[in-house]
PDB file of C-alpha atoms in Angstrom:
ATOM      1  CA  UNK A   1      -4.504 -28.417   8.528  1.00 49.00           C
ATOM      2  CA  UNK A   2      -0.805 -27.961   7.447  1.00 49.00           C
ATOM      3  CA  UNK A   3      -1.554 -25.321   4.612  1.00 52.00           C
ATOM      4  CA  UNK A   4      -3.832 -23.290   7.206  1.00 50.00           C
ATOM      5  CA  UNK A   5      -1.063 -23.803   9.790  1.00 52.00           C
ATOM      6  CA  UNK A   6       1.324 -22.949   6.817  1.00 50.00           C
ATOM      7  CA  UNK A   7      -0.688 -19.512   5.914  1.00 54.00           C
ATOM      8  CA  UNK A   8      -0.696 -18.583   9.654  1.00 54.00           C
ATOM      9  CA  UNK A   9       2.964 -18.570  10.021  1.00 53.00           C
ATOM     10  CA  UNK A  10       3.357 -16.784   6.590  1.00 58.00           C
ATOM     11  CA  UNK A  11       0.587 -13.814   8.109  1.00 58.00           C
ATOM     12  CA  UNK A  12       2.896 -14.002  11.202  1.00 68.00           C
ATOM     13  CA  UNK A  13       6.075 -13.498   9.184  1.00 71.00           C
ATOM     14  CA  UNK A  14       4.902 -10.991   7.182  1.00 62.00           C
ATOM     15  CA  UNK A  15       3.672  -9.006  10.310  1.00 64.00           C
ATOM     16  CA  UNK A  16       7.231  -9.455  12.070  1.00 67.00           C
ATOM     17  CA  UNK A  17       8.727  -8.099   8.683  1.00 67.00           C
ATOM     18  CA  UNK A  18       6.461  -5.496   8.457  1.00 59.00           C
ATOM     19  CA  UNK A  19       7.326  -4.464  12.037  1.00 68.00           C
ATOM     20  CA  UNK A  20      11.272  -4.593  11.870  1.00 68.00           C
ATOM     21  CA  UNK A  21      10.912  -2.014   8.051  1.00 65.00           C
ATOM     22  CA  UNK A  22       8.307   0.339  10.760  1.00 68.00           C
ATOM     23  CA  UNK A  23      11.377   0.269  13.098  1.00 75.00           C
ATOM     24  CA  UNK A  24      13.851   0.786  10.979  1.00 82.00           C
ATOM     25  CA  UNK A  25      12.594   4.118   9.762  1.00 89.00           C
ATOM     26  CA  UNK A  26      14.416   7.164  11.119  1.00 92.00           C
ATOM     27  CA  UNK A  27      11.654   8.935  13.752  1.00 91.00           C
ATOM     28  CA  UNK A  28      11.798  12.194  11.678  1.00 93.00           C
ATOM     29  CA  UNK A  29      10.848  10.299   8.442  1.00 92.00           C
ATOM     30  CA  UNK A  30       7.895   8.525  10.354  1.00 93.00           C
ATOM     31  CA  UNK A  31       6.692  11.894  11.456  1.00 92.00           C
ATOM     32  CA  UNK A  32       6.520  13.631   7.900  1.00 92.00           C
ATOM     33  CA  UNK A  33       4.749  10.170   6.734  1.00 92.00           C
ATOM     34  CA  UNK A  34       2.575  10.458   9.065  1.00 92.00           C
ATOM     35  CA  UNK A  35       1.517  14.486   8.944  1.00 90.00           C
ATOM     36  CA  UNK A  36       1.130  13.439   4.976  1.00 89.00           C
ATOM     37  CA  UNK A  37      -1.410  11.141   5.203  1.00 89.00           C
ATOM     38  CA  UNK A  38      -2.837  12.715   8.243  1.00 89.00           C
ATOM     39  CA  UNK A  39      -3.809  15.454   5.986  1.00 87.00           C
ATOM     40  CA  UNK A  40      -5.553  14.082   3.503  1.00 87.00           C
ATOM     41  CA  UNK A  41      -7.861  12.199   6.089  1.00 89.00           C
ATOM     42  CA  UNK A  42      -8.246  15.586   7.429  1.00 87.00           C
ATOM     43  CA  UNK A  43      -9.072  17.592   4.672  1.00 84.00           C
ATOM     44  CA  UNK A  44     -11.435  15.056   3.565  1.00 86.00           C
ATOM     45  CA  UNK A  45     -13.356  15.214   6.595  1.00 90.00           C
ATOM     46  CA  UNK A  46     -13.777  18.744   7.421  1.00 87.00           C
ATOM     47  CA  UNK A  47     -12.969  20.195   3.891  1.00 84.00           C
ATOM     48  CA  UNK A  48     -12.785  23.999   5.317  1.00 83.00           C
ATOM     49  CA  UNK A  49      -9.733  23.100   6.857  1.00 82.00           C
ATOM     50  CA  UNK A  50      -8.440  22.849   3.101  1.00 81.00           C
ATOM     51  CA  UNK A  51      -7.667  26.824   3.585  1.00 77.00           C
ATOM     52  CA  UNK A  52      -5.788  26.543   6.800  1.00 80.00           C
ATOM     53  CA  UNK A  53      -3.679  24.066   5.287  1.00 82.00           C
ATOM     54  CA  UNK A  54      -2.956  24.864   1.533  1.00 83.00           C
ATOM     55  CA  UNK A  55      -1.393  28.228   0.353  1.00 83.00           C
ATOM     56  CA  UNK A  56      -3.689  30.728  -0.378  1.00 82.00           C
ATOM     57  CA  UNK A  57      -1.744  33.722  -0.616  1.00 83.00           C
ATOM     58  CA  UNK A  58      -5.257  35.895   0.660  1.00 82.00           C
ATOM     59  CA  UNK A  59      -4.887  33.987   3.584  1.00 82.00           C
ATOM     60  CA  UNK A  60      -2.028  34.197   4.476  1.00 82.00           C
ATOM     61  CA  UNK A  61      -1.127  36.692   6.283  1.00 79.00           C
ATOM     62  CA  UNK A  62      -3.602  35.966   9.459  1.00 82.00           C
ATOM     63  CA  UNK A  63      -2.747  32.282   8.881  1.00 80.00           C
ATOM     64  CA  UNK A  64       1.634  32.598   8.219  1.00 84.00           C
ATOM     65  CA  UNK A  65       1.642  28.707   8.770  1.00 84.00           C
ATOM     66  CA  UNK A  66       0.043  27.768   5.853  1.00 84.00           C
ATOM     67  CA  UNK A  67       3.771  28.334   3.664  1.00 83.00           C
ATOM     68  CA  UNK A  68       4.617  25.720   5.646  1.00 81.00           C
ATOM     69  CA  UNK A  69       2.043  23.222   6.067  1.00 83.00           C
ATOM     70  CA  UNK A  70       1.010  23.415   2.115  1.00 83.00           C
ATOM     71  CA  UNK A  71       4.183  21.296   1.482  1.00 83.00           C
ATOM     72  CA  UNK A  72       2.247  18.683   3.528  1.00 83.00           C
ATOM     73  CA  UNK A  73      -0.875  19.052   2.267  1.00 81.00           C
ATOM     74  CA  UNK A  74      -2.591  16.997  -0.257  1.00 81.00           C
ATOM     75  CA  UNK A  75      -6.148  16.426  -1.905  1.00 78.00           C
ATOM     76  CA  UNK A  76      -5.512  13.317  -3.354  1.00 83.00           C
ATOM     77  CA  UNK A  77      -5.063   9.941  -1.755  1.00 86.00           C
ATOM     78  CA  UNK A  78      -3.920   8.541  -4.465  1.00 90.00           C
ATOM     79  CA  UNK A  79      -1.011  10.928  -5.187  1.00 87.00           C
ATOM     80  CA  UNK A  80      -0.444  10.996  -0.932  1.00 88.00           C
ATOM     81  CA  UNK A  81       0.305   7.195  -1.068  1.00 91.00           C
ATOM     82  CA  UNK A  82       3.295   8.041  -3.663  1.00 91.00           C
ATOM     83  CA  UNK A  83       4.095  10.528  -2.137  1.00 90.00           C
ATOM     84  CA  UNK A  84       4.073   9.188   1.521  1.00 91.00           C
ATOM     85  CA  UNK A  85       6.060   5.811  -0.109  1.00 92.00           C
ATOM     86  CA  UNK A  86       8.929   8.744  -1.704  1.00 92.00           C
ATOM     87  CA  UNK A  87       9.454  10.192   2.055  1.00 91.00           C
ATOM     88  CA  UNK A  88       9.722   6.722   3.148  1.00 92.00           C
ATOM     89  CA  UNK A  89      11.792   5.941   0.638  1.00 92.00           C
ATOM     90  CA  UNK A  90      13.959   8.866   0.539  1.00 93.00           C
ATOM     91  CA  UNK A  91      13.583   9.774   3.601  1.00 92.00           C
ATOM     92  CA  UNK A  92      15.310   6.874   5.688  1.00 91.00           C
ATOM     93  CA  UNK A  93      18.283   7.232   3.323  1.00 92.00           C
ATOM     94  CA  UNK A  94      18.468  11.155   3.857  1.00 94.00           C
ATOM     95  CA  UNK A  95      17.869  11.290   7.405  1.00 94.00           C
ATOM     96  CA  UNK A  96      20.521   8.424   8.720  1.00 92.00           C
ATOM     97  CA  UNK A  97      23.543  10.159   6.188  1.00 94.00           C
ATOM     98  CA  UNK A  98      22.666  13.677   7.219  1.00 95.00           C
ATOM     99  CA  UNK A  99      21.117  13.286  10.737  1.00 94.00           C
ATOM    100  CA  UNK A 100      17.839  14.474  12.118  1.00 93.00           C
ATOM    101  CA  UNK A 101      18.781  18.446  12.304  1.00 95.00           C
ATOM    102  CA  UNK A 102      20.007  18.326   9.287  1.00 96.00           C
ATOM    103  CA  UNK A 103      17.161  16.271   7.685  1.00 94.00           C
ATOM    104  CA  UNK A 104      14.527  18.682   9.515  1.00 93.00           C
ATOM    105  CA  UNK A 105      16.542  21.893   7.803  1.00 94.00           C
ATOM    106  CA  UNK A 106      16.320  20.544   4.481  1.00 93.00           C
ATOM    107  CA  UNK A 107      12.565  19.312   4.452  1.00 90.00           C
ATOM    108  CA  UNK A 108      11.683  22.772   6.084  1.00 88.00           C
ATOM    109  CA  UNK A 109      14.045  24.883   3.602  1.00 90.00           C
ATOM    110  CA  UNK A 110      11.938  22.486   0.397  1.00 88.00           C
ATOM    111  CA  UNK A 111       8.946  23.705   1.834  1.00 84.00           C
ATOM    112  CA  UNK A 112       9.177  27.293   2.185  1.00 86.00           C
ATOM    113  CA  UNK A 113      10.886  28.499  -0.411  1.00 88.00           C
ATOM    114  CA  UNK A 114       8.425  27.337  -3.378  1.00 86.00           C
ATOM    115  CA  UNK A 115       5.911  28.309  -0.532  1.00 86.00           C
ATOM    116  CA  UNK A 116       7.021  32.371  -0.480  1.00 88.00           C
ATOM    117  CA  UNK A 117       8.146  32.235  -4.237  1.00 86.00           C
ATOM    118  CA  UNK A 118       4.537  30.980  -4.925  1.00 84.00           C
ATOM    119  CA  UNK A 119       2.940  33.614  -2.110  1.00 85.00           C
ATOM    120  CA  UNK A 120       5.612  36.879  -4.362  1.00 87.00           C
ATOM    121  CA  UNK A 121       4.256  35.175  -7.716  1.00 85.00           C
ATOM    122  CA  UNK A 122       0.219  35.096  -6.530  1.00 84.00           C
ATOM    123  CA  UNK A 123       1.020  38.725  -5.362  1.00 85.00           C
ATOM    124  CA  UNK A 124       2.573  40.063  -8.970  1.00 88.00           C
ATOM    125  CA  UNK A 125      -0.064  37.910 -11.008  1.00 85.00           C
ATOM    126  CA  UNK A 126      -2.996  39.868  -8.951  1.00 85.00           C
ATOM    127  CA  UNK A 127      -1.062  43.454  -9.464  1.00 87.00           C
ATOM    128  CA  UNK A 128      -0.197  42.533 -13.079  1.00 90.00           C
ATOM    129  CA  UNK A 129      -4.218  41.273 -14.019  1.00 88.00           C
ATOM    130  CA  UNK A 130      -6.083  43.063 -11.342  1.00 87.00           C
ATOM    131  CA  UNK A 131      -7.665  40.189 -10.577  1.00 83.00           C
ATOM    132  CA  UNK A 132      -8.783  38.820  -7.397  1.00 82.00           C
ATOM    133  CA  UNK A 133      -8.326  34.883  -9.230  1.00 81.00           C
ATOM    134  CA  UNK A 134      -4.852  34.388  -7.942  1.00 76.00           C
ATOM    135  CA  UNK A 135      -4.973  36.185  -4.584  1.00 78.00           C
ATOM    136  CA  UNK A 136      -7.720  33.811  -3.392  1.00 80.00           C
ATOM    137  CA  UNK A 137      -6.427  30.146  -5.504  1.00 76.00           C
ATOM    138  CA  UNK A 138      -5.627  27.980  -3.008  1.00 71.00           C
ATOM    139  CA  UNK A 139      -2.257  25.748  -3.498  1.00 64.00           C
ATOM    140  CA  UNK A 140      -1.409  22.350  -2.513  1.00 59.00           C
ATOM    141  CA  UNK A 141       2.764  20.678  -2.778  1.00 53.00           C
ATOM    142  CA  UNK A 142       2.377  19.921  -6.139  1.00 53.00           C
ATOM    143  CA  UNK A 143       0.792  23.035  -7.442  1.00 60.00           C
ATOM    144  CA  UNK A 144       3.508  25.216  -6.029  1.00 56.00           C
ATOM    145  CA  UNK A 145       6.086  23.862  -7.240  1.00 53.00           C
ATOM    146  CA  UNK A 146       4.256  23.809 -11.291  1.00 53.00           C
TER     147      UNK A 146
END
């Protein structure tokens, strides 16, 4: 009875802990966490979002979000859990030295410019090959930046 008693209170620490580390986190931090791994559960379920979401340089032009939201977006779950742990990581240090605004600029300015580099590079590749390949390749966070 004392080692179950014992286990409960260890379950119940480890919850509390868990709970003050959740808190802790800067709210801008939380939020790209959470659009991370919201997008993997997403493009695994409905799949044909996968070209609203990544960079496909055919795309977009009718869809001009997508240079922003391929920085979020990612296939694997695998490489979203490291990458979800880095933002945590990283993230809470970054955001409480530089503040939110400042925090928000830099993830935004990381995202786009590999984004519209990528989009220029598609665009030359297709007029340099004539080829259709690159124009309609889509792109996910990690792809852009190789």
């Amino acid at each position: 009875l004392k080692q179950v008693k014992a286990t409960n209170m260890d379950e119940t620490t480890h919850a509390a802990s868990f709970k003050k580390h959740l808190n802790d986190l800067p709210y801008l931090t939380k939020v790209f966490a959470l659009i991370l791994g919201a997008s993997v559960i997403v493009t695994n379920i409905a799949p044909s979002l996968q070209d609203l979401l990544a960079l496909v340089p055919a795309y977009t032009i009718p869809c001009f979000w997508n240079i922003v939201t391929s920085g979020f977006y990612e296939v694997s779950a695998i490489t979203a859990i490291f990458d979800v742990a880095a933002i945590l990581f990283i993230g809470k240090k970054l955001e409480k030295v530089w503040g939110t605004k400042k925090y928000l600029k830099f993830v935004l300015l990381v995202n786009f410019l590999p984004s519209i580099a990528t989009f220029f590079r598609c665009m030359i590749l297709c007029a340099i090959t004539k080829s259709v390949f690159f124009f309609f390749k889509q792109k996910t966070a990690y792809e852009i930046l190789a």
